[in-house]
Coordinates of C-alpha atoms in Angstrom, one line a residue:
M1 CA 0.0 0.0 0.0
L2 CA 1.4 3.4 -0.9
L3 CA 0.1 6.9 0.2
L4 CA 0.9 9.7 -2.2
C5 CA 0.1 12.9 -0.3
K6 CA 0.2 15.1 -3.4
S7 CA -2.4 13.1 -5.2
K8 CA -4.2 11.9 -2.1
V9 CA -4.6 8.4 -3.5
W10 CA -4.1 5.1 -1.7
E11 CA -3.0 2.3 -4.0
F12 CA -3.7 -1.2 -2.9
P13 CA -1.9 -4.4 -4.1
H14 CA -5.0 -5.6 -5.9
G15 CA -5.0 -2.4 -8.0
G16 CA -7.9 -0.5 -6.4
Q17 CA -7.6 3.2 -5.4
I18 CA -9.4 5.2 -2.8
Q19 CA -9.2 9.0 -2.6
I20 CA -8.6 10.0 1.0
F21 CA -8.3 13.1 3.1
L22 CA -5.5 13.1 5.8
R23 CA -6.2 15.5 8.7
R24 CA -3.6 16.5 11.3
T25 CA -4.5 17.9 14.6
H26 CA -2.6 19.6 17.4
V27 CA -2.9 21.9 20.4
T28 CA -0.6 24.9 20.9
Y29 CA -0.3 27.4 23.8
I30 CA -1.3 31.1 23.3
R31 CA -0.1 33.6 25.8
V32 CA -2.7 36.0 27.4
K33 CA -1.9 38.4 30.3
D34 CA -3.4 36.2 33.0
G35 CA -1.8 32.9 31.7
F36 CA -2.4 30.7 28.7
A37 CA -5.2 29.8 26.3
Y38 CA -5.1 26.7 24.2
L39 CA -5.5 26.7 20.4
S40 CA -6.7 23.5 18.8
L41 CA -6.1 23.1 15.1
V42 CA -7.2 20.6 12.5
S43 CA -5.5 20.9 9.1
D44 CA -5.7 19.1 5.8
L45 CA -2.3 17.5 5.0
Y46 CA -2.6 17.8 1.2
S47 CA -3.8 21.5 1.0
K48 CA -2.3 22.7 4.3
K49 CA -5.7 24.4 4.9
I50 CA -6.7 24.9 8.5
V51 CA -10.2 23.3 8.4
G52 CA -11.0 23.6 12.1
F53 CA -9.8 25.7 15.0
N54 CA -10.8 26.7 18.5
L55 CA -9.3 28.7 21.3
H56 CA -10.2 27.4 24.8
S57 CA -9.4 28.6 28.3
S58 CA -8.3 25.1 29.4
L59 CA -6.6 21.9 28.0
E60 CA -9.9 20.0 28.4
T61 CA -11.2 18.0 25.5
E62 CA -14.0 20.4 24.8
G63 CA -11.8 22.9 22.8
C64 CA -10.5 20.1 20.6
I65 CA -14.0 18.8 20.0
H66 CA -15.1 22.3 18.8
A67 CA -12.2 22.4 16.3
L68 CA -13.1 18.8 15.2
H69 CA -16.8 19.7 14.6
M70 CA -15.7 22.7 12.5
A71 CA -13.4 20.3 10.4
L72 CA -16.2 17.7 10.1
G73 CA -18.3 20.3 8.3
Q74 CA -15.8 20.5 5.5
V75 CA -15.6 16.8 4.6
P76 CA -17.2 15.9 1.3
K77 CA -19.8 13.1 1.5
N78 CA -18.5 9.6 0.9
K79 CA -14.8 10.6 1.3
K80 CA -12.4 8.6 3.5
V81 CA -10.6 10.5 6.2
I82 CA -7.6 9.6 8.3
H83 CA -7.4 11.7 11.4
H84 CA -3.8 11.9 12.7
S85 CA -2.7 13.3 16.1
D86 CA -0.2 12.9 18.8
Q87 CA -1.2 10.9 21.9
G88 CA -2.4 13.9 23.9
I89 CA -5.1 13.0 26.4
Q90 CA -7.7 15.1 24.5
F91 CA -7.3 13.1 21.3
C92 CA -7.3 9.8 23.2
S93 CA -10.5 10.6 25.2
K94 CA -13.6 8.6 24.6
D95 CA -15.6 11.7 23.7
Y96 CA -13.2 12.7 21.0
T97 CA -12.6 9.2 19.5
D98 CA -16.3 8.4 19.6
I99 CA -17.0 11.5 17.3
L100 CA -14.3 10.3 14.9
I101 CA -15.6 6.7 14.9
H102 CA -19.2 7.7 14.4
S103 CA -18.2 10.1 11.5
G104 CA -16.4 7.2 9.8
H105 CA -12.9 8.6 10.3
K106 CA -9.9 6.2 10.7
I107 CA -7.8 7.2 13.7
S108 CA -4.0 7.4 13.5
M109 CA -1.7 8.5 16.3
T110 CA 2.0 9.1 16.6
E111 CA 4.1 6.7 18.7
A112 CA 4.9 7.9 22.2
N113 CA 7.5 10.7 22.3
H114 CA 7.7 10.9 18.5
C115 CA 7.0 14.6 17.9
Y116 CA 8.5 14.4 14.4
E117 CA 5.6 12.3 13.2
N118 CA 3.3 15.3 13.5
A119 CA 5.8 17.8 12.0
V120 CA 3.2 19.3 9.6
A121 CA 1.1 20.4 12.5
E122 CA 4.1 21.8 14.3
R123 CA 5.1 23.8 11.2
I124 CA 1.6 25.3 10.9
N125 CA 1.9 26.4 14.6
K126 CA 5.2 28.0 13.9
T127 CA 3.9 29.9 10.8
L128 CA 0.9 31.2 12.8
K129 CA 3.0 32.3 15.7
F130 CA 5.9 33.9 13.8
E131 CA 4.3 35.2 10.6
F132 CA 0.9 36.2 12.0
G133 CA 1.9 37.4 15.5
L134 CA 0.4 34.7 17.6
R135 CA 3.7 34.3 19.6
Y136 CA 3.0 37.6 21.5
T137 CA 1.1 38.0 24.7
F138 CA -2.5 39.2 24.2
N139 CA -4.3 41.4 26.7
D140 CA -7.2 39.0 27.1
F141 CA -8.9 36.0 25.7
K142 CA -11.2 38.0 23.4
E143 CA -8.2 39.8 21.8
A144 CA -6.5 36.4 21.3
Q145 CA -9.6 35.0 19.6
S146 CA -9.9 37.9 17.2
A147 CA -6.2 37.6 16.3
I148 CA -6.5 33.9 15.7
K149 CA -9.5 34.2 13.5
Q150 CA -7.7 36.8 11.4
A151 CA -4.5 34.7 11.3
V152 CA -6.3 31.6 10.1
F153 CA -8.1 33.6 7.4
L154 CA -4.9 35.1 6.2
Y155 CA -3.0 31.7 6.4
N156 CA -5.8 29.9 4.4
N157 CA -6.7 32.6 1.9
V158 CA -3.7 35.0 1.4
R159 CA -0.4 33.4 2.3
L160 CA 1.1 31.6 -0.7
H161 CA 2.9 28.3 -0.1
Q162 CA 5.9 27.3 -2.0
H163 CA 5.1 23.6 -1.4
L164 CA 1.7 24.2 -3.0
G165 CA 3.1 25.8 -6.2
F166 CA 2.7 29.3 -4.8
F167 CA -1.1 28.9 -4.3
T168 CA -3.0 29.4 -1.1
P169 CA -4.3 26.4 1.0
E170 CA -7.9 27.5 0.2
F171 CA -7.3 27.4 -3.5
V172 CA -5.6 24.0 -3.4
H173 CA -8.3 22.6 -1.1
Q174 CA -11.2 23.8 -3.4
A175 CA -9.4 22.3 -6.4
S176 CA -8.9 18.9 -4.8

């Protein structure tokens, strides 16, 4: 079996092919004056588009579930999806995995202590923080939410990606 990320096609030994969507998910810390908030992101591996995001006041599963629901709304009917994450407690929780199972997603997780297996998610975090200012401390949660919404919009719709042939994630996502 071979996965070609650029064409999003799985090839099986018997000759069949299935078009799939591979999603990556991660949580990153966002500084606010009184501590931290937690940004959950779900991105499409092929297009690099952020398809789900949520800023939450705690590391509880609820924030990740909100981002997941946003991402689920962008899955075309009858498409196979592999949902990849690290082994964070939020992604291993019964509530989170039940949503994935009931929506027909296949679950994939990194091995323990293998952060490089989720490098694409880490790269998106770095881009948001260093190119769109999310590394700075925000005055409050509401200000952070506003900055994140704008950063995700710019990342998806304005920022050109060399890896995508100098197209935006939104353009590539719509074309796929």
